[in-house]
CSV table of C-alpha atoms in Angstrom, one decimal:
chain,number,residue,atom,x,y,z
A,1,UNK,CA,0.0,0.0,0.0
A,2,UNK,CA,1.2,3.5,-0.7
A,3,UNK,CA,3.0,5.0,2.3
A,4,UNK,CA,1.3,8.4,2.0
A,5,UNK,CA,-2.2,7.0,2.0
A,6,UNK,CA,-1.8,4.4,4.7
A,7,UNK,CA,0.3,6.3,7.2
A,8,UNK,CA,-0.6,9.2,9.4
A,9,UNK,CA,-0.1,12.7,8.0
A,10,UNK,CA,3.6,13.3,7.3
A,11,UNK,CA,3.4,16.7,9.0
A,12,UNK,CA,2.1,15.1,12.2
A,13,UNK,CA,5.0,12.6,12.3
A,14,UNK,CA,7.5,15.3,11.7
A,15,UNK,CA,6.0,17.6,14.4
A,16,UNK,CA,6.1,14.8,16.9
A,17,UNK,CA,9.7,13.8,16.0
A,18,UNK,CA,10.7,17.4,16.3
A,19,UNK,CA,9.1,17.6,19.7
A,20,UNK,CA,11.2,14.6,20.9
A,21,UNK,CA,14.4,16.1,19.5
A,22,UNK,CA,13.7,19.5,20.9
A,23,UNK,CA,12.8,18.1,24.4
A,24,UNK,CA,15.9,16.0,24.5
A,25,UNK,CA,18.3,18.7,23.4
A,26,UNK,CA,16.7,21.3,25.7
A,27,UNK,CA,17.2,18.8,28.6
A,28,UNK,CA,20.9,18.4,27.9
A,29,UNK,CA,21.3,22.1,27.2
A,30,UNK,CA,20.0,22.9,30.7
A,31,UNK,CA,22.4,20.6,32.5
A,32,UNK,CA,25.6,22.7,31.8
A,33,UNK,CA,24.4,25.9,33.5
A,34,UNK,CA,23.1,23.8,36.4
A,35,UNK,CA,26.5,22.2,37.1
A,36,UNK,CA,27.4,24.6,40.0
A,37,UNK,CA,24.0,23.9,41.6
A,38,UNK,CA,24.4,20.2,41.2
A,39,UNK,CA,27.9,20.3,42.7
A,40,UNK,CA,26.6,22.2,45.7
A,41,UNK,CA,23.6,19.9,46.1
A,42,UNK,CA,25.6,16.7,46.0
A,43,UNK,CA,28.9,18.0,47.5
A,44,UNK,CA,30.7,16.5,44.4
A,45,UNK,CA,34.2,17.1,43.4
A,46,UNK,CA,34.9,18.5,39.9
A,47,UNK,CA,36.2,15.2,38.7
A,48,UNK,CA,33.0,13.4,39.9
A,49,UNK,CA,30.8,16.1,38.4
A,50,UNK,CA,32.6,15.7,35.0
A,51,UNK,CA,31.0,12.3,34.7
A,52,UNK,CA,27.6,14.0,34.3
A,53,UNK,CA,28.7,14.8,30.8
A,54,UNK,CA,31.3,12.0,30.2
A,55,UNK,CA,28.9,9.2,31.0
A,56,UNK,CA,26.3,10.7,28.7
A,57,UNK,CA,28.8,11.2,25.8
A,58,UNK,CA,30.2,7.7,26.2
A,59,UNK,CA,26.9,6.0,26.4
A,60,UNK,CA,25.5,7.9,23.4
A,61,UNK,CA,28.5,7.5,21.2
A,62,UNK,CA,28.9,3.8,21.9
A,63,UNK,CA,25.2,3.0,21.6
A,64,UNK,CA,24.4,5.0,18.5
A,65,UNK,CA,25.8,2.6,15.9
A,66,UNK,CA,24.0,-0.4,17.5
A,67,UNK,CA,20.8,1.6,17.8
A,68,UNK,CA,21.0,2.5,14.1
A,69,UNK,CA,21.5,-1.2,13.1
A,70,UNK,CA,18.8,-2.4,15.4
A,71,UNK,CA,16.5,0.1,13.6
A,72,UNK,CA,17.4,-1.4,10.2
A,73,UNK,CA,16.8,-4.9,11.4
A,74,UNK,CA,13.8,-4.5,13.7
A,75,UNK,CA,12.1,-1.3,12.5
A,76,UNK,CA,12.9,2.3,13.6
A,77,UNK,CA,9.6,2.9,15.4
A,78,UNK,CA,10.1,0.0,17.8
A,79,UNK,CA,13.7,1.0,18.5
A,80,UNK,CA,12.6,4.7,19.0
A,81,UNK,CA,10.0,3.7,21.6
A,82,UNK,CA,12.6,1.6,23.4
A,83,UNK,CA,15.1,4.5,23.4
A,84,UNK,CA,12.4,6.9,24.6
A,85,UNK,CA,11.7,4.6,27.5
A,86,UNK,CA,15.4,4.4,28.5
A,87,UNK,CA,15.9,8.2,28.3
A,88,UNK,CA,12.7,8.8,30.3
A,89,UNK,CA,14.0,6.3,32.9
A,90,UNK,CA,17.3,8.1,33.0
A,91,UNK,CA,15.6,11.5,33.4
A,92,UNK,CA,13.5,10.0,36.3
A,93,UNK,CA,16.6,8.7,38.0
A,94,UNK,CA,18.3,12.0,37.7
A,95,UNK,CA,15.2,13.8,39.1
A,96,UNK,CA,15.1,11.5,42.1
A,97,UNK,CA,18.8,11.1,42.6
A,98,UNK,CA,20.2,11.5,46.1
A,99,UNK,CA,23.8,10.6,45.2
A,100,UNK,CA,26.2,11.4,42.4
A,101,UNK,CA,26.2,7.7,41.4
A,102,UNK,CA,22.4,7.8,40.7
A,103,UNK,CA,22.7,11.1,38.9
A,104,UNK,CA,25.6,9.8,36.7
A,105,UNK,CA,23.6,6.6,36.0
A,106,UNK,CA,20.6,8.7,35.0
A,107,UNK,CA,22.8,10.7,32.6
A,108,UNK,CA,24.2,7.5,31.1
A,109,UNK,CA,20.7,6.3,30.3
A,110,UNK,CA,19.9,9.7,28.8
A,111,UNK,CA,22.9,9.3,26.5
A,112,UNK,CA,20.9,6.8,24.5
A,113,UNK,CA,18.9,9.8,23.3
A,114,UNK,CA,21.7,10.8,21.0
A,115,UNK,CA,20.2,8.3,18.6
A,116,UNK,CA,16.9,10.2,18.4
A,117,UNK,CA,17.7,12.2,15.3
A,118,UNK,CA,19.1,9.2,13.3
A,119,UNK,CA,16.1,7.1,14.3
A,120,UNK,CA,13.8,10.0,13.2
A,121,UNK,CA,15.5,10.3,9.9
A,122,UNK,CA,15.0,6.5,9.3
A,123,UNK,CA,11.3,6.9,10.2
A,124,UNK,CA,10.8,9.9,7.9
A,125,UNK,CA,12.7,8.2,5.1
A,126,UNK,CA,10.4,5.2,5.5
A,127,UNK,CA,7.2,7.2,5.3
A,128,UNK,CA,8.1,9.0,2.1
A,129,UNK,CA,11.5,9.4,0.5
A,130,UNK,CA,10.5,12.6,-1.1
A,131,UNK,CA,9.7,14.3,2.3
A,132,UNK,CA,12.7,12.7,4.1
A,133,UNK,CA,15.3,15.3,3.2
A,134,UNK,CA,13.1,18.3,4.1
A,135,UNK,CA,12.5,16.6,7.5
A,136,UNK,CA,16.2,16.1,8.1
A,137,UNK,CA,16.9,19.8,8.1
A,138,UNK,CA,14.0,20.6,10.4
A,139,UNK,CA,15.0,17.8,12.9
A,140,UNK,CA,18.6,19.0,13.0
A,141,UNK,CA,17.5,22.6,13.3
A,142,UNK,CA,15.2,21.9,16.2
A,143,UNK,CA,17.9,19.8,18.0
A,144,UNK,CA,20.3,22.7,17.7
A,145,UNK,CA,17.8,25.2,18.8
A,146,UNK,CA,16.9,23.1,21.9
A,147,UNK,CA,20.5,23.1,23.0
A,148,UNK,CA,20.6,26.9,23.0
A,149,UNK,CA,17.1,27.2,24.5
A,150,UNK,CA,18.1,24.9,27.3
A,151,UNK,CA,21.1,27.1,28.2
A,152,UNK,CA,18.9,30.3,28.2
A,153,UNK,CA,16.0,28.7,30.2
A,154,UNK,CA,18.2,27.1,32.8
A,155,UNK,CA,19.0,30.3,34.7
A,156,UNK,CA,15.4,31.5,35.3
A,157,UNK,CA,14.2,28.0,36.0
A,158,UNK,CA,17.0,27.4,38.6
A,159,UNK,CA,16.2,30.8,40.3
A,160,UNK,CA,12.5,30.0,40.6
A,161,UNK,CA,12.5,26.2,41.2
A,162,UNK,CA,14.6,23.3,42.5
A,163,UNK,CA,17.2,22.0,40.1
A,164,UNK,CA,15.2,18.7,40.0
A,165,UNK,CA,12.7,20.5,37.7
A,166,UNK,CA,15.3,20.6,34.9
A,167,UNK,CA,14.6,16.8,34.8
A,168,UNK,CA,10.9,16.7,35.9
A,169,UNK,CA,9.6,18.9,33.1
A,170,UNK,CA,11.4,17.1,30.3
A,171,UNK,CA,10.4,13.8,31.9
A,172,UNK,CA,6.7,14.7,31.6
A,173,UNK,CA,7.1,15.8,28.0
A,174,UNK,CA,9.0,12.6,27.1
A,175,UNK,CA,6.2,10.4,28.6
A,176,UNK,CA,3.6,12.3,26.6
A,177,UNK,CA,5.8,12.1,23.5
A,178,UNK,CA,6.2,8.4,23.9
A,179,UNK,CA,2.4,7.8,24.1
A,180,UNK,CA,1.8,10.0,21.0
A,181,UNK,CA,4.6,8.2,19.2
A,182,UNK,CA,3.1,4.8,19.9
A,183,UNK,CA,-0.2,6.0,18.5
A,184,UNK,CA,0.8,8.3,15.6
A,185,UNK,CA,4.1,7.2,14.1
A,186,UNK,CA,3.9,4.8,11.2
A,187,UNK,CA,5.0,1.2,11.9
A,188,UNK,CA,7.4,0.5,9.1
A,189,UNK,CA,8.6,-2.9,8.2
A,190,UNK,CA,12.2,-3.6,9.0
A,191,UNK,CA,14.3,-2.5,6.0
A,192,UNK,CA,16.9,-5.2,6.6
A,193,UNK,CA,16.7,-9.0,7.1
A,194,UNK,CA,19.5,-10.4,9.0
A,195,UNK,CA,21.4,-10.4,12.3
A,196,UNK,CA,23.3,-8.0,14.4
A,197,UNK,CA,27.1,-8.0,14.1
A,198,UNK,CA,27.8,-8.3,17.9
A,199,UNK,CA,31.5,-8.8,17.3
A,200,UNK,CA,31.7,-5.6,15.4
A,201,UNK,CA,29.6,-3.9,18.0
A,202,UNK,CA,31.9,-4.9,20.9
A,203,UNK,CA,35.1,-3.9,18.9
A,204,UNK,CA,33.6,-0.5,18.0
A,205,UNK,CA,32.3,0.2,21.5
A,206,UNK,CA,35.6,-0.7,23.1
A,207,UNK,CA,37.5,1.4,20.6
A,208,UNK,CA,35.3,4.4,21.0
A,209,UNK,CA,35.4,4.2,24.8
A,210,UNK,CA,39.2,4.0,24.8
A,211,UNK,CA,39.4,6.9,22.3
A,212,UNK,CA,37.0,9.2,24.2
A,213,UNK,CA,38.4,8.4,27.6
A,214,UNK,CA,41.9,9.0,26.4
A,215,UNK,CA,40.9,12.4,25.0
A,216,UNK,CA,38.9,13.2,28.1
A,217,UNK,CA,41.9,12.5,30.4
A,218,UNK,CA,44.2,14.9,28.5
A,219,UNK,CA,43.4,18.0,30.6
A,220,UNK,CA,44.4,16.3,33.8
A,221,UNK,CA,47.1,13.9,32.6
A,222,UNK,CA,48.5,15.5,29.5
A,223,UNK,CA,48.9,14.1,26.0
A,224,UNK,CA,52.2,12.3,26.9
A,225,UNK,CA,51.0,10.5,30.0
A,226,UNK,CA,51.1,6.7,30.2
A,227,UNK,CA,47.3,6.6,30.8
A,228,UNK,CA,46.4,8.7,27.8
A,229,UNK,CA,48.9,6.9,25.4
A,230,UNK,CA,47.7,3.5,26.6
A,231,UNK,CA,44.1,4.4,26.0
A,232,UNK,CA,44.8,5.9,22.6
A,233,UNK,CA,46.9,2.8,21.6
A,234,UNK,CA,44.1,0.5,22.7
A,235,UNK,CA,41.7,2.6,20.6
A,236,UNK,CA,43.9,2.3,17.5
A,237,UNK,CA,44.1,-1.5,17.9
A,238,UNK,CA,40.4,-2.0,18.6
A,239,UNK,CA,39.2,0.3,15.8
A,240,UNK,CA,41.6,-1.2,13.3
A,241,UNK,CA,40.3,-4.6,14.3
A,242,UNK,CA,36.8,-3.3,13.8
A,243,UNK,CA,37.5,-2.2,10.2
A,244,UNK,CA,39.1,-5.5,9.4
A,245,UNK,CA,36.1,-7.5,10.8
A,246,UNK,CA,33.5,-5.2,9.1
A,247,UNK,CA,35.1,-5.7,5.7
A,248,UNK,CA,34.9,-9.5,6.0
A,249,UNK,CA,31.5,-9.8,7.6
A,250,UNK,CA,28.5,-10.5,5.4
A,251,UNK,CA,26.2,-8.3,7.5
A,252,UNK,CA,28.4,-5.7,9.2
A,253,UNK,CA,27.3,-3.3,11.9
A,254,UNK,CA,28.5,-0.4,9.7
A,255,UNK,CA,28.6,-1.1,6.0
A,256,UNK,CA,31.9,0.6,5.2
A,257,UNK,CA,31.6,0.1,1.4
A,258,UNK,CA,28.1,1.5,1.2
A,259,UNK,CA,28.0,5.0,-0.3
A,260,UNK,CA,31.6,5.2,-1.4
A,261,UNK,CA,33.2,8.6,-1.5
A,262,UNK,CA,29.9,10.3,-0.7
A,263,UNK,CA,29.8,8.6,2.7
A,264,UNK,CA,33.5,9.3,3.4
A,265,UNK,CA,32.7,13.0,2.8
A,266,UNK,CA,29.8,12.9,5.3
A,267,UNK,CA,32.1,11.5,7.9
A,268,UNK,CA,34.7,14.2,7.4
A,269,UNK,CA,32.0,16.9,7.5
A,270,UNK,CA,30.5,15.4,10.6
A,271,UNK,CA,33.9,15.5,12.3
A,272,UNK,CA,34.4,19.1,11.1
A,273,UNK,CA,31.0,20.4,12.3
A,274,UNK,CA,31.5,18.7,15.7
A,275,UNK,CA,35.0,20.3,16.0
A,276,UNK,CA,33.7,23.7,15.0
A,277,UNK,CA,30.9,23.6,17.5
A,278,UNK,CA,33.0,22.6,20.5
A,279,UNK,CA,35.8,25.0,19.6
A,280,UNK,CA,33.2,27.8,19.5
A,281,UNK,CA,32.0,26.9,23.0
A,282,UNK,CA,35.6,27.0,24.3
A,283,UNK,CA,37.0,30.0,22.5
A,284,UNK,CA,34.2,32.6,22.5
A,285,UNK,CA,33.5,32.6,26.2
A,286,UNK,CA,37.2,33.0,27.0
A,287,UNK,CA,37.6,35.9,24.6
A,288,UNK,CA,34.6,37.6,26.1
A,289,UNK,CA,35.7,37.1,29.7
A,290,UNK,CA,39.4,37.9,29.3
A,291,UNK,CA,40.4,41.4,30.5
A,292,UNK,CA,41.2,44.1,27.9
A,293,UNK,CA,44.8,44.2,29.2
A,294,UNK,CA,45.2,40.8,27.5
A,295,UNK,CA,45.1,42.6,24.2
A,296,UNK,CA,42.2,40.6,22.8
A,297,UNK,CA,39.6,40.3,25.6
A,298,UNK,CA,36.4,42.2,26.1
A,299,UNK,CA,36.2,41.9,29.9
A,300,UNK,CA,32.4,41.4,29.6
A,301,UNK,CA,29.9,39.3,31.6
A,302,UNK,CA,28.5,35.9,30.7
A,303,UNK,CA,25.4,37.6,29.4
A,304,UNK,CA,27.5,38.8,26.4
A,305,UNK,CA,28.6,35.2,25.9
A,306,UNK,CA,25.0,34.1,26.0
A,307,UNK,CA,24.0,36.6,23.3
A,308,UNK,CA,26.8,35.3,21.1
A,309,UNK,CA,25.8,31.6,21.6
A,310,UNK,CA,22.2,32.6,20.9
A,311,UNK,CA,23.3,34.0,17.5
A,312,UNK,CA,25.2,30.8,16.9
A,313,UNK,CA,22.2,28.6,17.8
A,314,UNK,CA,19.5,30.6,16.0
A,315,UNK,CA,21.4,30.8,12.7
A,316,UNK,CA,22.2,27.1,13.0
A,317,UNK,CA,18.6,26.2,13.6
A,318,UNK,CA,17.3,28.5,10.9
A,319,UNK,CA,19.8,27.4,8.2
A,320,UNK,CA,19.4,23.6,8.7
A,321,UNK,CA,15.9,23.4,7.1
A,322,UNK,CA,17.3,25.3,4.0
A,323,UNK,CA,19.5,22.4,3.0
A,324,UNK,CA,16.8,20.5,1.1
A,325,UNK,CA,15.5,23.4,-1.1
A,326,UNK,CA,19.1,24.7,-1.7
A,327,UNK,CA,20.1,21.2,-2.8
A,328,UNK,CA,17.4,21.2,-5.5
A,329,UNK,CA,18.7,24.6,-6.6
A,330,UNK,CA,22.5,24.1,-6.4
A,331,UNK,CA,23.0,20.4,-6.4
A,332,UNK,CA,24.2,18.2,-3.6
A,333,UNK,CA,27.9,18.4,-4.1
A,334,UNK,CA,28.1,22.2,-4.6
A,335,UNK,CA,25.9,22.9,-1.6
A,336,UNK,CA,28.1,20.5,0.5
A,337,UNK,CA,31.2,22.4,-0.5
A,338,UNK,CA,29.6,25.9,0.0
A,339,UNK,CA,28.3,24.9,3.5
A,340,UNK,CA,31.9,24.3,4.6
A,341,UNK,CA,33.0,27.8,3.6
A,342,UNK,CA,31.5,29.6,6.6
A,343,UNK,CA,33.5,27.3,8.9
A,344,UNK,CA,36.6,28.4,7.0
A,345,UNK,CA,35.7,32.1,7.1
A,346,UNK,CA,34.8,32.3,10.8
A,347,UNK,CA,38.4,31.6,12.2
A,348,UNK,CA,39.8,34.0,9.5
A,349,UNK,CA,37.4,36.7,10.7
A,350,UNK,CA,38.9,36.4,14.2
A,351,UNK,CA,42.5,36.0,13.0
A,352,UNK,CA,42.5,38.9,10.5
A,353,UNK,CA,39.6,41.1,11.8
A,354,UNK,CA,39.2,43.3,14.8
A,355,UNK,CA,38.3,41.3,17.9
A,356,UNK,CA,35.4,43.5,19.0
A,357,UNK,CA,31.9,42.4,19.8
A,358,UNK,CA,30.8,42.8,16.1
A,359,UNK,CA,33.6,40.5,15.0
A,360,UNK,CA,32.6,37.9,17.5
A,361,UNK,CA,28.9,38.1,16.4
A,362,UNK,CA,29.9,37.6,12.8
A,363,UNK,CA,32.1,34.6,13.7
A,364,UNK,CA,29.5,33.0,15.8
A,365,UNK,CA,26.9,33.5,13.1
A,366,UNK,CA,29.1,32.0,10.4
A,367,UNK,CA,29.8,29.0,12.5
A,368,UNK,CA,26.1,28.4,13.3
A,369,UNK,CA,25.3,28.8,9.6
A,370,UNK,CA,28.1,26.4,8.5
A,371,UNK,CA,27.1,23.8,11.1
A,372,UNK,CA,23.4,24.0,10.5
A,373,UNK,CA,23.6,23.9,6.7
A,374,UNK,CA,26.6,21.6,6.4
A,375,UNK,CA,25.5,18.9,8.8
A,376,UNK,CA,22.0,18.9,7.4
A,377,UNK,CA,23.3,18.5,3.9
A,378,UNK,CA,25.6,15.8,5.0
A,379,UNK,CA,22.7,13.8,6.4
A,380,UNK,CA,20.7,14.5,3.2
A,381,UNK,CA,23.6,12.9,1.3
A,382,UNK,CA,23.2,9.9,3.6
A,383,UNK,CA,19.5,9.7,2.8
A,384,UNK,CA,20.1,10.1,-0.9
A,385,UNK,CA,23.0,7.6,-1.3
A,386,UNK,CA,22.5,4.8,1.2
A,387,UNK,CA,20.2,1.9,0.5
A,388,UNK,CA,17.0,1.8,2.5
A,389,UNK,CA,18.2,-1.1,4.7
A,390,UNK,CA,21.2,1.0,5.9
A,391,UNK,CA,19.7,4.4,6.6
A,392,UNK,CA,19.6,3.9,10.4
A,393,UNK,CA,23.1,2.6,10.8
A,394,UNK,CA,24.7,5.0,8.3
A,395,UNK,CA,23.1,8.1,9.8
A,396,UNK,CA,24.0,6.9,13.3
A,397,UNK,CA,27.7,6.4,12.2
A,398,UNK,CA,27.9,10.0,11.0
A,399,UNK,CA,26.6,11.1,14.4
A,400,UNK,CA,29.3,9.0,16.1
A,401,UNK,CA,32.0,10.7,14.0
A,402,UNK,CA,30.5,14.1,14.9
A,403,UNK,CA,30.7,13.2,18.6
A,404,UNK,CA,34.4,12.2,18.2
A,405,UNK,CA,35.0,15.5,16.4
A,406,UNK,CA,33.3,17.4,19.1
A,407,UNK,CA,35.5,15.8,21.8
A,408,UNK,CA,38.7,16.2,19.8
A,409,UNK,CA,37.9,19.9,19.0
A,410,UNK,CA,37.3,20.7,22.7
A,411,UNK,CA,40.4,19.0,24.0
A,412,UNK,CA,42.8,20.1,21.2
A,413,UNK,CA,41.6,23.7,21.5
A,414,UNK,CA,41.9,23.6,25.3
A,415,UNK,CA,45.4,22.2,25.1
A,416,UNK,CA,46.6,24.9,22.7
A,417,UNK,CA,45.2,27.6,24.9
A,418,UNK,CA,47.2,26.3,27.9
A,419,UNK,CA,50.6,26.4,26.1
A,420,UNK,CA,51.3,30.0,27.0
A,421,UNK,CA,49.7,32.1,29.8
A,422,UNK,CA,50.0,35.8,30.2
A,423,UNK,CA,51.9,36.6,33.4
A,424,UNK,CA,49.9,38.4,36.0
A,425,UNK,CA,46.6,37.9,34.2
A,426,UNK,CA,46.3,34.1,34.3
A,427,UNK,CA,44.7,34.0,30.8
A,428,UNK,CA,45.9,32.5,27.6
A,429,UNK,CA,48.2,34.5,25.3
A,430,UNK,CA,46.8,35.4,21.9
A,431,UNK,CA,49.3,32.9,20.3
A,432,UNK,CA,47.2,30.0,21.8
A,433,UNK,CA,44.0,31.4,20.3
A,434,UNK,CA,45.8,31.9,17.0
A,435,UNK,CA,47.0,28.3,16.9
A,436,UNK,CA,43.5,27.0,17.8
A,437,UNK,CA,41.9,29.1,15.1
A,438,UNK,CA,44.4,28.0,12.5
A,439,UNK,CA,43.7,24.4,13.3
A,440,UNK,CA,39.9,24.9,13.1
A,441,UNK,CA,40.3,26.6,9.7
A,442,UNK,CA,42.5,23.7,8.5
A,443,UNK,CA,39.9,21.1,9.6
A,444,UNK,CA,37.2,23.1,7.8
A,445,UNK,CA,39.3,23.3,4.6
A,446,UNK,CA,39.8,19.5,4.7
A,447,UNK,CA,36.0,19.1,5.0
A,448,UNK,CA,35.4,21.3,2.0
A,449,UNK,CA,38.0,19.3,0.0
A,450,UNK,CA,36.3,16.1,1.0
A,451,UNK,CA,32.9,17.5,0.0
A,452,UNK,CA,34.4,18.2,-3.5
A,453,UNK,CA,35.0,14.5,-4.0
A,454,UNK,CA,31.4,13.6,-3.8
A,455,UNK,CA,30.4,12.3,-7.3
A,456,UNK,CA,28.1,14.6,-9.2
A,457,UNK,CA,25.5,11.8,-9.7
A,458,UNK,CA,26.0,10.2,-6.3
A,459,UNK,CA,22.8,11.4,-4.7
A,460,UNK,CA,19.8,9.4,-5.8
A,461,UNK,CA,16.5,8.6,-4.2
A,462,UNK,CA,16.4,5.1,-2.8
A,463,UNK,CA,13.0,3.3,-2.6
A,464,UNK,CA,10.8,4.0,0.3
A,465,UNK,CA,10.4,1.4,3.0
A,466,UNK,CA,7.0,-0.3,3.1
A,467,UNK,CA,4.7,0.5,6.0
A,468,UNK,CA,3.6,-2.4,8.1
A,469,UNK,CA,-0.1,-3.2,8.2
A,470,UNK,CA,-1.8,-2.3,11.5
């Protein structure tokens, strides 16, 4: 039966999936401003508090490829409902937590929600291939907007209510969304018939955990420490073994040969957009807060930083839905290349331009534009090039690479800023910012070059997935 006639209205499905993505990203966006309150409430050390984010990131990054493949094999709606239940349970645990252990466990369960957008893309692609790409941009835009909205809402909420409400409110919305999803979302047939590659899943999970932990320990142990080097070496061995196994497995967890150069380009752009976003959250607040005596700082309050990050988030959210119509106008490859150029231009604005408030606004806007448009178009390329039975796992893999890029961008940027400190001021010298900006520009240039390798005729429109009969 035709998917448009048998399924619920596509707009209703998209609105509901956007609500889920918005709720989840808002929840995680509210946690960062609440960290001082959480530390005081639990009497936690900074290292213990760090696991509020580390646990979430590790769980989400490790689980995303498996979640995507489970969606291919068992159907994205069923997996989405399961992930919703896990995230709601994690939110409930965090709201009720009386110890840091329970809070961290709740955050770990919430990490599974990093698979919401890839699962939503798989659902929309199954309903109608024609509407899938338009929905991708809206989903990514709403997810980005939620992160910024969470940061802005956290302050007033924490002043008026207990910190537990940053969990209770999203918990209620997630429960409502789960009930609506069970009723409204189309039940698509599994797009793949086969088994889960558990060997590949274990190797990839181990490699990613070792890699992310190694990078995470850099600020406290240093790049040359035995712990960091051992973890990075383990990551290399495990990930290399994963690639070998995947190329020899009939039904791999991540089909490395699927999509060819187009998929390689999406991985590079995913890494570049993750890097740019995390570098922005490191660099801009430090420039705003540094005293004018440093030669580059504005000496302004966090409110100024909030306004810059609002520009970043709003432009990212507004530009993401434009990817689908611009692709029809410019073509997939040209748009992919052009979307990388703002990420190249933003560091150059800060390197060559005047570091006043206006320059920071321009840089923040360019980065938001590049991330929103670039990552949305990268996911559109996934939808257009990957067979229907691999949409879930392929889109999840791009999200994993983006998460790795985000972690690398934050730690490399932070490390470069600590090389030279200004005596008497205790802030980084401009040379550290210059090095970090140059590296960010180089990463963006590499992404643009990778985008240029996408074959002109690579992006097609794979067949829709049949809807299951109710």
